[in-house]
CSV table of C-alpha atoms in Angstrom, one decimal:
chain,number,residue,atom,x,y,z
A,1,MET,CA,124.3,105.9,81.2
A,2,THR,CA,120.9,105.9,79.6
A,3,LEU,CA,118.2,108.6,80.0
A,4,VAL,CA,116.2,106.2,82.0
A,5,GLN,CA,119.0,105.9,84.5
A,6,VAL,CA,119.5,109.6,84.5
A,7,SER,CA,115.8,110.1,85.3
A,8,PHE,CA,116.0,107.7,88.2
A,9,PHE,CA,119.1,109.4,89.6
A,10,ALA,CA,117.0,112.6,89.5
A,11,GLY,CA,114.3,110.8,91.4
A,12,LEU,CA,116.9,109.5,93.9
A,13,PHE,CA,118.4,113.0,94.5
A,14,GLY,CA,114.9,114.4,94.8
A,15,ALA,CA,113.9,111.8,97.3
A,16,LEU,CA,117.0,112.5,99.4
A,17,ALA,CA,116.2,116.2,99.3
A,18,TRP,CA,112.7,115.6,100.5
A,19,LEU,CA,114.0,113.2,103.1
A,20,VAL,CA,116.3,116.0,104.5
A,21,GLY,CA,113.4,118.5,104.2
A,22,ASP,CA,111.2,116.2,106.3
A,23,ILE,CA,113.9,115.7,108.9
A,24,LEU,CA,114.3,119.5,109.2
A,25,LEU,CA,110.6,120.3,109.2
A,26,VAL,CA,109.0,117.4,111.2
A,27,GLY,CA,111.9,115.5,112.7
A,28,PHE,CA,111.1,116.2,116.4
A,29,ALA,CA,110.3,114.2,119.5
A,30,PRO,CA,106.6,113.4,120.1
A,31,VAL,CA,104.6,115.8,122.2
A,32,THR,CA,104.2,114.6,125.8
A,33,GLU,CA,100.9,114.4,127.7
A,34,GLU,CA,102.4,117.1,130.1
A,35,ASP,CA,102.7,119.5,127.2
A,36,LEU,CA,99.2,118.8,126.0
A,37,ALA,CA,97.9,119.5,129.5
A,38,ARG,CA,100.0,122.7,129.9
A,39,TYR,CA,98.7,124.3,126.6
A,40,GLN,CA,95.2,122.8,126.5
A,41,ALA,CA,92.5,125.1,125.1
A,42,GLY,CA,88.9,124.6,124.0
A,43,GLY,CA,88.2,124.8,120.3
A,44,LEU,CA,91.7,123.8,119.0
A,45,THR,CA,91.3,120.9,116.6
A,46,ASN,CA,94.8,119.6,116.7
A,47,LEU,CA,96.8,120.7,119.7
A,48,ARG,CA,99.4,117.9,119.3
A,49,LEU,CA,100.4,119.1,115.9
A,50,ALA,CA,100.4,122.7,117.0
A,51,LEU,CA,103.0,121.9,119.7
A,52,TYR,CA,105.0,119.3,117.7
A,53,MET,CA,107.4,121.7,115.8
A,54,ARG,CA,107.6,124.4,118.4
A,55,SER,CA,111.2,123.6,119.4
A,56,GLY,CA,112.5,123.9,115.8
A,57,ALA,CA,114.5,127.1,114.9
A,58,ASP,CA,112.8,129.1,112.2
A,59,ARG,CA,115.8,128.8,109.9
A,60,ARG,CA,115.7,125.1,110.2
A,61,LEU,CA,112.0,124.9,109.5
A,62,ARG,CA,112.4,127.2,106.4
A,63,TRP,CA,115.1,125.1,105.0
A,64,GLY,CA,112.9,122.1,105.4
A,65,VAL,CA,110.3,123.8,103.2
A,66,TRP,CA,112.8,125.2,100.7
A,67,LEU,CA,114.5,121.8,100.1
A,68,ALA,CA,111.2,120.2,99.1
A,69,GLN,CA,109.8,123.2,97.2
A,70,PHE,CA,112.8,123.7,95.0
A,71,SER,CA,113.6,120.0,94.3
A,72,ILE,CA,110.2,118.7,93.3
A,73,TRP,CA,111.2,118.9,89.7
A,74,LEU,CA,113.6,116.0,90.3
A,75,PRO,CA,110.9,113.4,91.2
A,76,LEU,CA,108.9,114.7,88.3
A,77,LEU,CA,111.8,114.0,86.0
A,78,SER,CA,111.8,110.4,87.3
A,79,LEU,CA,108.4,109.8,85.7
A,80,TYR,CA,110.2,109.7,82.4
A,81,GLY,CA,112.0,106.5,83.5
A,82,LEU,CA,108.8,104.9,84.8
A,83,TRP,CA,107.2,105.8,81.5
A,84,GLN,CA,109.9,104.3,79.4
A,85,MET,CA,109.9,101.1,81.5
A,86,ALA,CA,106.2,100.7,80.7
A,87,GLN,CA,106.6,100.9,76.9
A,88,PRO,CA,104.3,100.3,75.0
A,89,VAL,CA,102.2,102.3,77.4
A,90,ARG,CA,98.6,101.0,78.0
A,91,GLY,CA,95.6,102.6,79.7
A,92,LEU,CA,96.5,101.4,83.2
A,93,VAL,CA,100.0,103.0,83.0
A,94,TRP,CA,98.5,106.2,81.5
A,95,ALA,CA,96.2,106.5,84.5
A,96,GLY,CA,99.0,105.7,87.0
A,97,MET,CA,101.5,108.1,85.6
A,98,LEU,CA,98.9,110.9,85.5
A,99,CYS,CA,98.1,110.3,89.2
A,100,LEU,CA,101.8,110.3,90.1
A,101,PHE,CA,102.3,113.6,88.2
A,102,ILE,CA,99.4,115.2,89.9
A,103,GLY,CA,100.3,113.8,93.4
A,104,PHE,CA,103.9,114.9,93.1
A,105,SER,CA,102.8,118.4,91.9
A,106,LEU,CA,100.5,118.8,94.9
A,107,SER,CA,103.1,117.8,97.4
A,108,PRO,CA,105.0,121.1,97.9
A,109,LEU,CA,101.9,123.0,99.2
A,110,ALA,CA,101.1,120.1,101.5
A,111,HIS,CA,104.7,120.1,102.8
A,112,GLY,CA,104.7,123.9,103.3
A,113,ALA,CA,101.4,123.7,105.3
A,114,PHE,CA,103.4,122.1,108.1
A,115,TYR,CA,105.6,125.3,108.3
A,116,VAL,CA,102.5,127.5,108.6
A,117,ILE,CA,101.3,125.4,111.6
A,118,ALA,CA,104.8,125.5,113.0
A,119,ILE,CA,105.1,129.3,113.2
A,120,LEU,CA,101.5,129.6,114.4
A,121,GLY,CA,102.2,127.0,117.0
A,122,LYS,CA,105.2,128.9,118.2
A,123,ALA,CA,103.2,132.1,118.5
A,124,TYR,CA,100.4,130.2,120.3
A,125,CYS,CA,102.9,128.8,122.9
A,126,ARG,CA,104.6,132.1,123.4
A,127,ASP,CA,101.3,134.0,123.9
A,128,TYR,CA,100.0,131.3,126.2
A,129,ALA,CA,103.0,131.5,128.4
A,130,GLU,CA,102.8,135.3,128.6
A,131,ALA,CA,99.1,135.7,129.0
A,132,GLY,CA,98.3,132.5,130.9
A,133,LYS,CA,95.5,131.6,128.5
A,134,ALA,CA,95.0,130.8,124.8
A,135,ASN,CA,94.6,133.5,122.2
A,136,GLU,CA,91.3,133.0,120.4
A,137,GLN,CA,92.6,134.5,117.1
A,138,LEU,CA,95.6,132.1,117.1
A,139,ILE,CA,93.3,129.2,117.8
A,140,GLU,CA,91.2,130.2,114.8
A,141,ALA,CA,94.3,130.6,112.7
A,142,LEU,CA,95.7,127.2,113.7
A,143,ASN,CA,92.3,125.6,112.9
A,144,ARG,CA,92.4,127.1,109.4
A,145,ALA,CA,96.0,126.1,108.9
A,146,ASN,CA,95.1,122.5,110.1
A,147,HIS,CA,92.3,122.4,107.6
A,148,LEU,CA,94.6,123.6,104.8
A,149,LEU,CA,97.1,120.8,105.8
A,150,ASN,CA,94.4,118.1,105.9
A,151,VAL,CA,93.1,119.0,102.4
A,152,THR,CA,96.4,119.4,100.7
A,153,TRP,CA,98.3,116.6,102.4
A,154,LEU,CA,95.5,114.0,102.1
A,155,SER,CA,94.8,114.9,98.5
A,156,ALA,CA,98.5,114.6,97.6
A,157,LEU,CA,98.9,111.4,99.5
A,158,LEU,CA,95.8,109.7,98.1
A,159,VAL,CA,96.4,110.6,94.5
A,160,THR,CA,100.1,109.5,94.8
A,161,CYS,CA,99.1,106.2,96.4
A,162,LEU,CA,96.5,105.6,93.7
A,163,GLY,CA,99.2,106.3,91.1
A,164,TRP,CA,101.6,103.8,92.7
A,165,ALA,CA,98.7,101.2,93.0
A,166,LEU,CA,97.9,101.5,89.3
A,167,TYR,CA,101.6,101.3,88.3
A,168,GLY,CA,102.1,98.4,90.7
A,169,TRP,CA,99.2,96.5,89.2
A,170,ALA,CA,100.8,97.1,85.8
A,171,ILE,CA,104.0,95.6,87.1
A,172,VAL,CA,102.3,92.4,88.3
A,173,THR,CA,100.3,92.0,85.1
A,174,ASP,CA,103.4,92.2,82.9
A,175,GLN,CA,102.5,95.6,81.4
A,176,THR,CA,106.0,96.9,82.2
A,177,GLN,CA,109.5,95.8,81.7
A,178,TRP,CA,110.0,95.4,85.4
A,179,PRO,CA,110.2,91.9,86.9
A,180,THR,CA,107.0,91.0,88.8
A,181,TYR,CA,108.8,91.0,92.2
A,182,PHE,CA,109.7,94.6,91.7
A,183,LEU,CA,106.2,95.4,93.0
A,184,LEU,CA,107.7,94.8,96.5
A,185,ALA,CA,110.0,97.8,96.0
A,186,THR,CA,107.3,100.3,95.2
A,187,PRO,CA,106.6,103.0,97.8
A,188,LEU,CA,103.0,101.7,98.4
A,189,VAL,CA,104.5,98.4,99.7
A,190,THR,CA,107.7,99.7,101.4
A,191,THR,CA,106.1,102.8,103.2
A,192,PRO,CA,104.4,100.7,105.9
A,193,ILE,CA,107.7,98.8,106.4
A,194,TRP,CA,109.7,102.1,106.8
A,195,LEU,CA,106.9,103.4,109.0
A,196,GLY,CA,107.2,100.5,111.4
A,197,LEU,CA,111.0,100.7,111.4
A,198,SER,CA,111.0,104.5,112.1
A,199,HIS,CA,108.3,104.2,114.7
A,200,TYR,CA,109.5,101.2,116.7
A,201,ILE,CA,113.3,101.0,116.0
A,202,ILE,CA,114.9,104.1,114.6
A,203,ARG,CA,113.2,106.5,117.1
A,204,ARG,CA,114.9,104.8,120.0
A,205,TRP,CA,118.1,106.5,118.8
A,206,THR,CA,116.8,109.6,117.1
A,207,PRO,CA,113.4,111.3,116.4
A,208,LEU,CA,114.8,112.8,113.2
A,209,PHE,CA,113.0,110.3,110.9
A,210,ASN,CA,109.6,110.8,112.5
A,211,GLY,CA,107.2,111.4,109.5
A,212,ALA,CA,109.9,110.5,106.9
A,213,ALA,CA,108.7,107.0,106.1
A,214,LEU,CA,107.3,107.9,102.6
A,215,ASN,CA,110.6,109.7,101.7
A,216,LEU,CA,112.6,106.6,102.9
A,217,ALA,CA,110.4,104.5,100.6
A,218,TRP,CA,111.2,106.9,97.7
A,219,VAL,CA,114.9,106.6,98.4
A,220,SER,CA,114.8,102.8,98.5
A,221,PHE,CA,112.6,102.6,95.4
A,222,TYR,CA,114.9,104.7,93.2
A,223,ALA,CA,118.0,103.0,94.6
A,224,LEU,CA,116.6,99.6,93.8
A,225,ALA,CA,115.5,100.7,90.4
A,226,LEU,CA,119.0,101.9,89.5
A,227,TRP,CA,120.5,98.7,90.9
A,228,LEU,CA,118.2,96.6,88.6
A,229,LEU,CA,119.2,98.7,85.6
A,230,THR,CA,123.0,98.3,86.1
């Protein structure tokens, strides 16, 4: 087994860890309109997200964060394989790899921000049920947590997508050792496919994969990369 294959195995195991982490943290049934009406409050920017994870046990939610937090080094190791498959490295690959490194590094904080909203959402619902009205301090805390999530999650997502776009362009312009058709296996292409499958098909049986489309794309990418290298 080569070091390139080892690095892609690291990426695959990391993607699986993040997939399980997403299942534990955000794998819940969608919020109903009845729930939105029951806990409605003025000034709350994202009530749907505040209610989304309220049914999750705290231990489950924590494990969802920890799995991602302590396994991010595995996807980072996979960058070695991507790097080696692009030798001799040119400017486009340099930029793409840098974006992927930054995007992967930003992801744990963005992932953990969901946990902050989850525990605040639980407190909001509990206080609402006891007092019969929304707690203004919890509304403010939820709004701040939602802002944190928006900044960290969107920045991690956009930088990572830019990295995959640049690396994908390098693939189709023969700047890597990958066959041109391997572009179709990159997460930028497969994430919308997994998003459609999880939203319209998989959720008929289970809500566990809600929000896990990007991680499913990671898993399929590393699995296909290893298959091509065998």
